[in-house]
Short mmCIF file of C-alpha atoms and ligand atoms in Angstrom, two decimals:
data_model
loop_
_atom_site.label_atom_id
_atom_site.label_comp_id
_atom_site.label_asym_id
_atom_site.label_seq_id
_atom_site.Cartn_x
_atom_site.Cartn_y
_atom_site.Cartn_z
CA MET A 1 82.87 204.83 113.91
CA SER A 2 86.30 204.90 112.39
CA ALA A 3 89.49 204.32 114.30
CA ALA A 4 90.21 207.97 113.47
CA LEU A 5 87.33 209.15 115.63
CA ALA A 6 88.27 206.73 118.36
CA SER A 7 91.78 208.11 118.46
CA ARG A 8 90.43 211.68 118.49
CA LYS A 9 88.43 210.76 121.57
CA LEU A 10 91.51 209.28 123.17
CA ASN A 11 93.17 212.69 122.99
CA PRO A 12 94.98 212.67 126.33
CA VAL A 13 94.95 216.07 128.00
CA PRO A 14 91.91 218.33 128.02
CA GLU A 15 93.11 221.89 127.63
CA ARG A 16 92.01 224.31 130.32
CA LEU A 17 89.88 227.12 128.91
CA PRO A 18 91.48 230.57 129.23
CA VAL A 19 88.57 231.88 131.34
CA PHE A 20 85.55 230.59 133.24
CA ASP A 21 82.70 232.36 131.45
CA VAL A 22 79.34 231.34 132.89
CA GLU A 23 77.28 233.05 130.18
CA ALA A 24 79.25 231.22 127.48
CA LEU A 25 79.08 227.83 129.17
CA ARG A 26 75.34 228.14 129.76
CA LYS A 27 75.01 227.77 125.98
CA ASP A 28 76.41 224.24 126.42
CA PHE A 29 73.21 223.31 128.27
CA PRO A 30 70.24 223.81 125.89
CA ILE A 31 67.80 222.70 128.60
CA LEU A 32 68.57 225.94 130.47
CA SER A 33 66.90 227.87 127.64
CA THR A 34 63.63 225.96 127.95
CA SER A 35 60.49 227.13 129.75
CA VAL A 36 58.41 225.64 132.55
CA HIS A 37 54.80 226.84 133.00
CA GLY A 38 55.60 229.64 130.53
CA LYS A 39 58.57 230.87 132.62
CA PRO A 40 62.27 230.43 131.83
CA LEU A 41 63.60 227.36 133.64
CA ILE A 42 65.75 228.19 136.66
CA TYR A 43 67.40 224.90 137.53
CA LEU A 44 68.41 224.76 141.19
CA ASP A 45 68.15 221.03 141.84
CA ASN A 46 71.74 220.12 141.05
CA ALA A 47 72.25 218.07 144.20
CA ALA A 48 69.57 215.70 142.89
CA THR A 49 71.03 215.55 139.38
CA THR A 50 72.81 217.88 136.98
CA GLN A 51 72.07 218.77 133.37
CA LYS A 52 74.21 217.33 130.58
CA PRO A 53 76.24 219.23 127.99
CA PRO A 54 75.90 218.09 124.34
CA VAL A 55 79.42 216.58 124.38
CA VAL A 56 78.13 214.05 126.90
CA ILE A 57 74.94 213.36 124.94
CA ASP A 58 77.01 213.09 121.73
CA ALA A 59 79.29 210.55 123.38
CA LEU A 60 76.27 208.34 124.12
CA ARG A 61 75.02 208.72 120.54
CA ASP A 62 78.51 208.18 119.03
CA TYR A 63 78.86 205.00 120.99
CA TYR A 64 75.64 203.52 119.69
CA GLU A 65 76.08 204.85 116.17
CA GLY A 66 79.66 203.81 115.62
CA GLN A 67 81.38 202.05 118.50
CA ASN A 68 78.88 199.62 120.01
CA ALA A 69 80.52 196.33 120.96
CA ASN A 70 81.09 194.48 124.19
CA VAL A 71 84.30 195.29 126.05
CA HIS A 72 87.20 193.05 127.03
CA ARG A 73 85.78 190.15 125.04
CA GLY A 74 86.26 190.35 121.29
CA VAL A 75 89.39 190.51 119.19
CA HIS A 76 87.46 192.27 116.46
CA HIS A 77 88.04 195.93 115.69
CA LEU A 78 84.88 197.38 117.21
CA SER A 79 85.33 195.55 120.46
CA GLN A 80 88.82 196.97 120.72
CA VAL A 81 87.57 200.49 120.00
CA ALA A 82 84.87 200.15 122.68
CA THR A 83 87.37 198.70 125.15
CA ASP A 84 89.87 201.50 124.46
CA LEU A 85 87.24 204.17 125.01
CA TYR A 86 85.95 202.48 128.15
CA GLU A 87 89.41 202.07 129.67
CA HIS A 88 90.38 205.57 128.58
CA ALA A 89 87.39 206.90 130.54
CA ARG A 90 88.63 205.02 133.58
CA GLU A 91 92.01 206.67 133.18
CA ARG A 92 90.24 210.03 132.97
CA MET A 93 88.47 209.35 136.28
CA ARG A 94 91.83 208.46 137.80
CA ALA A 95 93.28 211.78 136.70
CA PHE A 96 90.20 213.69 137.91
CA ILE A 97 90.61 212.49 141.49
CA ASN A 98 94.39 212.02 141.34
CA ALA A 99 94.36 208.31 142.13
CA ALA A 100 97.73 206.61 141.71
CA VAL A 101 96.69 204.02 139.12
CA SER A 102 93.57 203.46 137.05
CA CYS A 103 92.98 199.98 138.51
CA GLU A 104 91.94 201.83 141.67
CA ILE A 105 88.85 203.02 139.77
CA VAL A 106 85.91 200.59 139.73
CA TRP A 107 82.83 201.44 137.69
CA THR A 108 79.60 201.18 139.65
CA ARG A 109 76.00 202.27 139.09
CA GLY A 110 76.65 205.29 141.28
CA ALA A 111 77.57 206.28 144.81
CA THR A 112 74.93 203.99 146.31
CA GLU A 113 76.36 200.89 144.68
CA ALA A 114 79.91 202.03 145.46
CA LEU A 115 79.11 202.28 149.19
CA ASN A 116 77.32 198.91 149.14
CA LEU A 117 80.36 197.40 147.45
CA VAL A 118 82.63 198.56 150.27
CA ALA A 119 80.21 197.33 152.93
CA HIS A 120 79.97 193.91 151.27
CA SER A 121 83.51 193.32 150.08
CA TYR A 122 85.51 195.08 152.78
CA GLY A 123 83.09 195.41 155.68
CA ARG A 124 81.61 191.94 155.79
CA PRO A 125 84.92 190.03 156.19
CA HIS A 126 86.42 192.64 158.52
CA LEU A 127 83.63 193.25 161.03
CA GLY A 128 82.92 191.06 164.00
CA PRO A 129 80.86 191.19 167.20
CA GLY A 130 81.67 194.26 169.29
CA ASP A 131 83.42 196.11 166.43
CA GLU A 132 82.25 199.58 165.60
CA VAL A 133 81.44 201.54 162.47
CA LEU A 134 81.41 205.31 162.82
CA ILE A 135 79.22 207.47 160.63
CA SER A 136 78.14 211.10 161.04
CA HIS A 137 74.66 212.39 161.81
CA MET A 138 74.52 214.07 158.39
CA GLU A 139 74.83 210.99 156.17
CA HIS A 140 72.66 210.30 153.17
CA HIS A 141 70.67 207.08 153.60
CA SER A 142 73.04 205.35 151.19
CA ASN A 143 75.87 205.83 153.67
CA ILE A 144 73.76 204.71 156.64
CA LEU A 145 71.85 201.64 155.53
CA PRO A 146 74.70 199.46 154.22
CA TRP A 147 76.47 199.93 157.57
CA GLN A 148 73.34 199.53 159.66
CA LEU A 149 72.45 196.25 157.94
CA LEU A 150 76.00 194.98 158.16
CA CYS A 151 76.31 195.84 161.86
CA GLU A 152 73.06 193.99 162.57
CA GLU A 153 74.32 190.96 160.69
CA LYS A 154 77.72 190.94 162.40
CA GLY A 155 76.77 191.96 165.93
CA ALA A 156 78.82 195.13 165.44
CA HIS A 157 77.75 198.60 166.60
CA LEU A 158 76.89 201.62 164.50
CA ARG A 159 78.04 204.79 166.25
CA VAL A 160 76.95 208.24 165.16
CA ILE A 161 79.13 211.33 165.38
CA PRO A 162 76.88 214.20 166.47
CA ILE A 163 76.63 217.51 164.62
CA ASN A 164 76.13 221.01 166.03
CA ASP A 165 73.33 223.47 165.28
CA GLN A 166 75.24 224.87 162.32
CA GLY A 167 75.48 221.41 160.80
CA GLU A 168 79.15 220.71 161.52
CA ILE A 169 80.60 217.47 162.82
CA ILE A 170 81.58 217.96 166.48
CA MET A 171 85.21 216.91 166.25
CA GLU A 172 85.60 216.47 170.02
CA GLU A 173 82.78 213.92 169.87
CA PHE A 174 84.48 212.19 166.97
CA ASP A 175 87.70 211.99 169.02
CA ARG A 176 85.71 210.58 171.92
CA LEU A 177 83.95 207.92 169.82
CA LEU A 178 87.06 206.83 167.96
CA SER A 179 88.79 203.83 169.54
CA GLU A 180 90.58 200.62 168.72
CA ARG A 181 87.09 199.09 168.35
CA THR A 182 86.46 201.38 165.37
CA LYS A 183 87.02 199.39 162.18
CA ILE A 184 85.39 201.67 159.63
CA VAL A 185 84.68 205.40 159.52
CA ALA A 186 82.20 206.32 156.77
CA VAL A 187 81.58 210.03 156.25
CA VAL A 188 80.07 212.30 153.67
CA HIS A 189 82.46 214.83 152.15
CA VAL A 190 79.75 217.39 151.37
CA SER A 191 76.29 217.00 152.90
CA ASN A 192 73.47 217.01 150.35
CA ALA A 193 70.98 218.25 152.95
CA LEU A 194 73.09 220.95 154.65
CA GLY A 195 75.94 221.75 152.29
CA THR A 196 78.56 221.24 155.01
CA ILE A 197 82.07 220.43 153.80
CA ASN A 198 83.53 217.98 156.30
CA PRO A 199 87.21 218.02 157.36
CA VAL A 200 87.84 214.68 155.70
CA LYS A 201 91.61 214.92 155.72
CA GLU A 202 91.66 215.38 159.49
CA ILE A 203 89.10 212.60 159.96
CA VAL A 204 91.23 210.24 157.84
CA ALA A 205 94.40 210.99 159.80
CA LYS A 206 92.67 210.38 163.14
CA ALA A 207 90.89 207.22 161.95
CA HIS A 208 94.08 205.77 160.51
CA ALA A 209 95.82 206.39 163.81
CA VAL A 210 93.50 203.81 165.43
CA GLY A 211 93.73 201.44 162.45
CA ALA A 212 90.28 202.17 160.98
CA VAL A 213 89.67 202.51 157.25
CA VAL A 214 87.86 205.56 155.92
CA VAL A 215 85.10 205.51 153.34
CA VAL A 216 84.20 208.91 151.89
CA ASP A 217 80.85 209.56 150.24
CA GLY A 218 81.93 212.04 147.58
CA ALA A 219 78.62 212.18 145.70
CA GLN A 220 78.23 215.90 146.45
CA SER A 221 81.87 216.98 146.54
CA ALA A 222 83.27 215.59 143.28
CA PRO A 223 80.98 217.77 141.11
CA HIS A 224 81.80 220.97 142.97
CA THR A 225 85.36 221.00 144.23
CA PRO A 226 88.76 219.61 143.21
CA ILE A 227 89.30 216.10 144.59
CA ASP A 228 92.67 214.61 145.41
CA VAL A 229 92.15 211.21 147.00
CA ARG A 230 95.86 210.83 147.74
CA ASP A 231 95.94 214.14 149.56
CA LEU A 232 92.78 213.22 151.50
CA GLY A 233 94.38 209.87 152.29
CA CYS A 234 91.03 208.03 152.30
CA ASP A 235 90.79 204.32 151.59
CA PHE A 236 87.59 204.54 149.53
CA PHE A 237 85.79 207.37 147.74
CA ALA A 238 82.33 207.02 146.12
CA MET A 239 80.94 209.18 143.30
CA SER A 240 77.85 209.40 141.06
CA GLY A 241 78.22 210.36 137.39
CA HIS A 242 74.80 211.95 137.04
CA LYS A 243 75.65 214.58 139.67
CA MET A 244 78.79 215.44 137.66
CA TYR A 245 77.11 216.41 134.37
CA GLY A 246 77.42 212.78 133.18
CA PRO A 247 74.81 210.08 132.57
CA THR A 248 72.70 208.27 135.13
CA GLY A 249 73.48 204.68 136.10
CA ILE A 250 77.25 205.14 136.22
CA GLY A 251 79.62 206.16 138.97
CA ILE A 252 82.84 205.03 140.52
CA LEU A 253 84.32 203.61 143.62
CA TYR A 254 87.92 204.61 144.20
CA GLY A 255 89.74 202.19 146.46
CA ARG A 256 93.39 201.98 147.41
CA ALA A 257 94.94 199.11 145.45
CA ASP A 258 96.15 197.31 148.58
CA LYS A 259 92.63 197.38 150.00
CA PHE A 260 91.03 196.29 146.73
CA GLU A 261 93.55 193.46 146.33
CA SER A 262 92.60 191.99 149.68
CA MET A 263 88.83 192.19 149.17
CA ILE A 264 86.30 189.59 148.12
CA PRO A 265 84.28 190.22 144.92
CA TYR A 266 81.02 192.13 145.16
CA GLN A 267 79.06 190.36 142.43
CA SER A 268 80.13 187.36 140.41
CA GLY A 269 79.75 186.31 136.79
CA GLY A 270 81.39 187.16 133.50
CA ASP A 271 84.48 189.37 133.19
CA MET A 272 85.51 189.15 136.84
CA ILE A 273 87.36 185.84 136.46
CA LEU A 274 90.62 184.58 134.98
CA SER A 275 89.54 180.95 134.96
CA VAL A 276 86.58 178.89 136.07
CA THR A 277 86.21 175.20 136.69
CA PHE A 278 83.50 173.56 138.75
CA GLU A 279 86.12 173.02 141.44
CA LYS A 280 87.83 176.40 141.55
CA THR A 281 87.65 179.93 140.18
CA VAL A 282 90.51 182.39 139.91
CA PHE A 283 89.35 186.00 140.03
CA ASN A 284 90.41 188.60 137.51
CA TYR A 285 92.94 191.38 138.15
CA LEU A 286 91.88 194.74 139.48
CA PRO A 287 89.64 196.49 138.74
CA HIS A 288 87.77 193.80 136.78
CA LYS A 289 87.39 191.63 139.88
CA PHE A 290 84.67 194.08 140.96
CA GLU A 291 82.99 194.51 137.57
CA ALA A 292 80.91 191.40 136.94
CA GLY A 293 78.85 191.27 133.76
CA THR A 294 78.55 193.64 130.84
CA PRO A 295 79.03 197.11 132.27
CA HIS A 296 77.37 200.43 131.44
CA ILE A 297 79.92 200.94 128.65
CA GLU A 298 78.45 204.05 127.04
CA GLY A 299 77.78 205.57 130.48
CA ALA A 300 81.43 205.15 131.46
CA ILE A 301 82.64 206.64 128.17
CA ALA A 302 80.26 209.59 128.48
CA LEU A 303 81.23 210.17 132.12
CA GLY A 304 84.84 210.35 130.94
CA VAL A 305 83.72 213.05 128.50
CA ALA A 306 81.87 214.90 131.29
CA VAL A 307 85.04 214.85 133.34
CA ASP A 308 86.99 216.21 130.35
CA TYR A 309 84.45 219.03 130.26
CA LEU A 310 84.95 219.74 133.97
CA MET A 311 88.73 219.62 133.68
CA ARG A 312 88.58 222.09 130.80
CA LEU A 313 86.61 224.47 133.02
CA GLY A 314 88.88 223.78 136.00
CA MET A 315 87.36 222.48 139.23
CA ASP A 316 89.07 225.26 141.17
CA ARG A 317 87.16 227.80 139.08
CA VAL A 318 83.91 225.82 139.37
CA ALA A 319 84.32 225.82 143.15
CA ALA A 320 85.11 229.55 143.24
CA HIS A 321 82.10 230.39 141.05
CA GLU A 322 79.72 228.33 143.14
CA HIS A 323 81.15 229.74 146.36
CA GLU A 324 80.49 233.28 145.20
CA LEU A 325 76.93 232.25 144.34
CA LEU A 326 76.53 230.58 147.73
CA GLU A 327 77.56 233.76 149.53
CA TYR A 328 75.27 235.85 147.39
CA GLY A 329 72.39 233.38 147.79
CA THR A 330 72.83 233.19 151.55
CA LYS A 331 72.67 236.98 151.83
CA VAL A 332 69.65 237.26 149.54
CA LEU A 333 67.69 234.45 151.22
CA GLN A 334 68.38 235.81 154.69
CA GLY A 335 66.55 238.93 153.53
CA VAL A 336 63.36 236.97 152.77
CA ASP A 337 60.79 237.44 155.51
CA GLY A 338 60.22 234.37 157.71
CA LEU A 339 62.93 232.27 156.03
CA ARG A 340 65.35 230.28 158.16
CA MET A 341 68.45 228.59 156.73
CA VAL A 342 69.10 224.99 157.78
CA GLY A 343 72.83 224.34 157.57
CA THR A 344 75.08 227.30 158.27
CA ALA A 345 78.46 225.60 158.55
CA ARG A 346 81.59 227.74 158.19
CA GLU A 347 82.79 225.47 155.37
CA LYS A 348 79.94 225.06 152.93
CA ALA A 349 79.31 224.06 149.31
CA GLY A 350 76.44 225.35 147.17
CA VAL A 351 73.42 224.05 149.04
CA LEU A 352 70.76 226.46 150.33
CA SER A 353 68.41 224.47 152.52
CA PHE A 354 65.69 226.41 154.32
CA VAL A 355 62.25 226.47 155.92
CA MET A 356 59.67 229.25 155.89
CA ASP A 357 57.44 230.35 158.74
CA LYS A 358 54.25 230.49 156.78
CA ALA A 359 54.45 227.69 154.24
CA HIS A 360 55.25 223.98 154.23
CA PRO A 361 58.32 223.04 152.16
CA HIS A 362 56.18 221.17 149.65
CA ASP A 363 53.96 224.21 149.11
CA VAL A 364 57.08 226.32 148.73
CA GLY A 365 58.42 223.88 146.10
CA GLN A 366 55.15 223.95 144.22
CA ILE A 367 54.90 227.74 144.12
CA LEU A 368 58.54 227.99 143.03
CA ASP A 369 57.78 225.51 140.27
CA GLU A 370 55.03 227.80 139.01
CA HIS A 371 57.76 230.45 138.68
CA GLY A 372 59.88 228.01 136.65
CA VAL A 373 62.22 227.46 139.60
CA ALA A 374 63.21 223.80 140.12
CA VAL A 375 64.16 223.02 143.74
CA ARG A 376 63.78 219.97 145.95
CA SER A 377 61.43 219.73 148.93
CA GLY A 378 61.60 216.80 151.31
CA HIS A 379 63.97 214.97 153.60
CA HIS A 380 66.64 214.66 150.88
CA CYS A 381 67.23 210.99 151.78
CA ALA A 382 68.74 212.20 155.04
CA GLN A 383 65.95 211.72 157.56
CA PRO A 384 68.30 211.72 160.59
CA VAL A 385 69.40 215.23 159.58
CA MET A 386 65.79 216.36 159.56
CA GLN A 387 65.24 214.70 162.95
CA ARG A 388 68.30 216.53 164.31
CA TYR A 389 66.62 219.86 163.55
CA GLY A 390 63.09 218.75 164.46
CA LEU A 391 61.91 219.09 160.88
CA ALA A 392 60.04 216.81 158.49
CA ALA A 393 61.44 218.49 155.42
CA THR A 394 63.25 221.50 154.00
CA THR A 395 63.24 223.24 150.67
CA ARG A 396 66.65 222.97 149.04
CA ALA A 397 68.12 225.07 146.25
CA SER A 398 71.37 223.49 145.10
CA LEU A 399 73.83 225.19 142.80
CA GLY A 400 75.67 224.02 139.73
CA LEU A 401 78.39 225.50 137.56
CA TYR A 402 75.88 227.10 135.17
CA ASN A 403 73.87 229.00 137.81
CA THR A 404 74.03 232.77 138.08
CA LYS A 405 73.13 235.53 140.51
CA ALA A 406 70.13 236.21 138.26
CA ASP A 407 68.88 232.67 139.06
CA ILE A 408 69.07 233.48 142.77
CA ASP A 409 67.20 236.73 142.21
CA VAL A 410 64.35 234.85 140.51
CA LEU A 411 64.34 232.39 143.43
CA ALA A 412 64.07 235.29 145.90
CA THR A 413 61.23 236.92 143.96
CA ALA A 414 59.37 233.60 143.88
CA LEU A 415 59.86 233.24 147.66
CA GLU A 416 58.36 236.69 148.17
CA ASP A 417 55.37 235.36 146.24
CA VAL A 418 55.15 232.42 148.67
CA ASN A 419 54.94 234.95 151.52
CA ARG A 420 52.29 236.97 149.66
CA ILE A 421 50.16 233.86 148.99
CA PHE A 422 50.41 232.62 152.59
CA SER A 423 50.04 236.03 154.30
N1 PMP B 501 75.36 210.43 148.94
C1 PMP B 501 74.94 211.69 148.84
C2 PMP B 501 75.51 212.73 149.74
C3 PMP B 501 73.98 212.02 147.90
O1 PMP B 501 73.56 213.28 147.81
C4 PMP B 501 73.45 211.00 147.07
C5 PMP B 501 72.37 211.31 146.05
N2 PMP B 501 71.42 212.21 146.47
C6 PMP B 501 73.94 209.72 147.22
C7 PMP B 501 74.90 209.46 148.16
C8 PMP B 501 73.44 208.59 146.39
O2 PMP B 501 73.73 208.81 145.03
P1 PMP B 501 73.08 207.92 143.91
O3 PMP B 501 71.60 207.95 144.13
O4 PMP B 501 73.48 208.61 142.64
O5 PMP B 501 73.66 206.56 144.03
#
């Protein structure tokens, strides 16, 4: 690829489209025009992963066809092009979440690795016997297990903030659990199982008042709502690219520079050092200290392109569109005989989790599939949430920016078929 193309891709500010036109943008996702079992695909599994627009797929292809070289290593032209694109994508992620500087953005494999990085590099040196880590009852397993394992190792205690029947954090219980023993508060911004949007800003302010750091699992919020990490005030924020219309295997950990500076490396090897002798190693500057080895270069570049795409649409308009769909979907599903919603928080993102009187969630998922409707049935990697409601599983329809009211209508018709089959 020529330097000309590279500089085109470095074009700094994505222009906001004049309008948010769902029918027009659906054409950006050819997979939405495919069929499943002879029926048009209705894709409602966006919380699991999102579909990719051609600009993202093209970025992957462009990289391999014309830009492929290792980053940060060579003085040759291609290596500089690849490095520019890779670092430009990092800058794009910074802008997307309004971090102060791009060295606060560390590339990871996804939210899971980002949360493990915080547990290892911040949690391990800072936790001791009797200390406490607070998480909520609605966490995804990837924001439970790193803390559970670490607490076991350190003799620290994992405390769980209870949730109410609607699926909201009980803030009085949070206040009660928070103390000077609390070293880390790790909460999900938007629950993948319930759709609840948590009051992260308030949680951060309260946690900081007792000297605790706050880790936010933003895997389900970043794709659906504007994120401003400085406004939230959190210390760490984890995201997964594949849930944001970008590739799999890439995500980011945002961390405040002062926190990152003071932390030990996560993994060690190439690229994360300034100098190595057998006696002593000096670690690299941020963010490279946390990026050992050859990274997922093309994934980072393509995630930057996905974020350009989202910024062009405007996350405020994405959020408004999905909220309208959520309200419509909630009303329509409540009209389905024998269907009960699981997760009815006042502040909710586009997740419709439910159970049906007559059919098991897996049977529901299978019948919906026969109608071309892709949903998720299971515990959604949030077994404690299921236990809270005395359930083994739910069926979950999760919305994305390309969904329409017509998609919800097909879902409702398919659910009527479930009732007919099981009557
Ligand atoms: N947190 C939440 C709330 C999630 O929904 C997910 C993915 N389902 C994750 C963390 C983990 O993301 P990943 O598997 O992409 O690392």
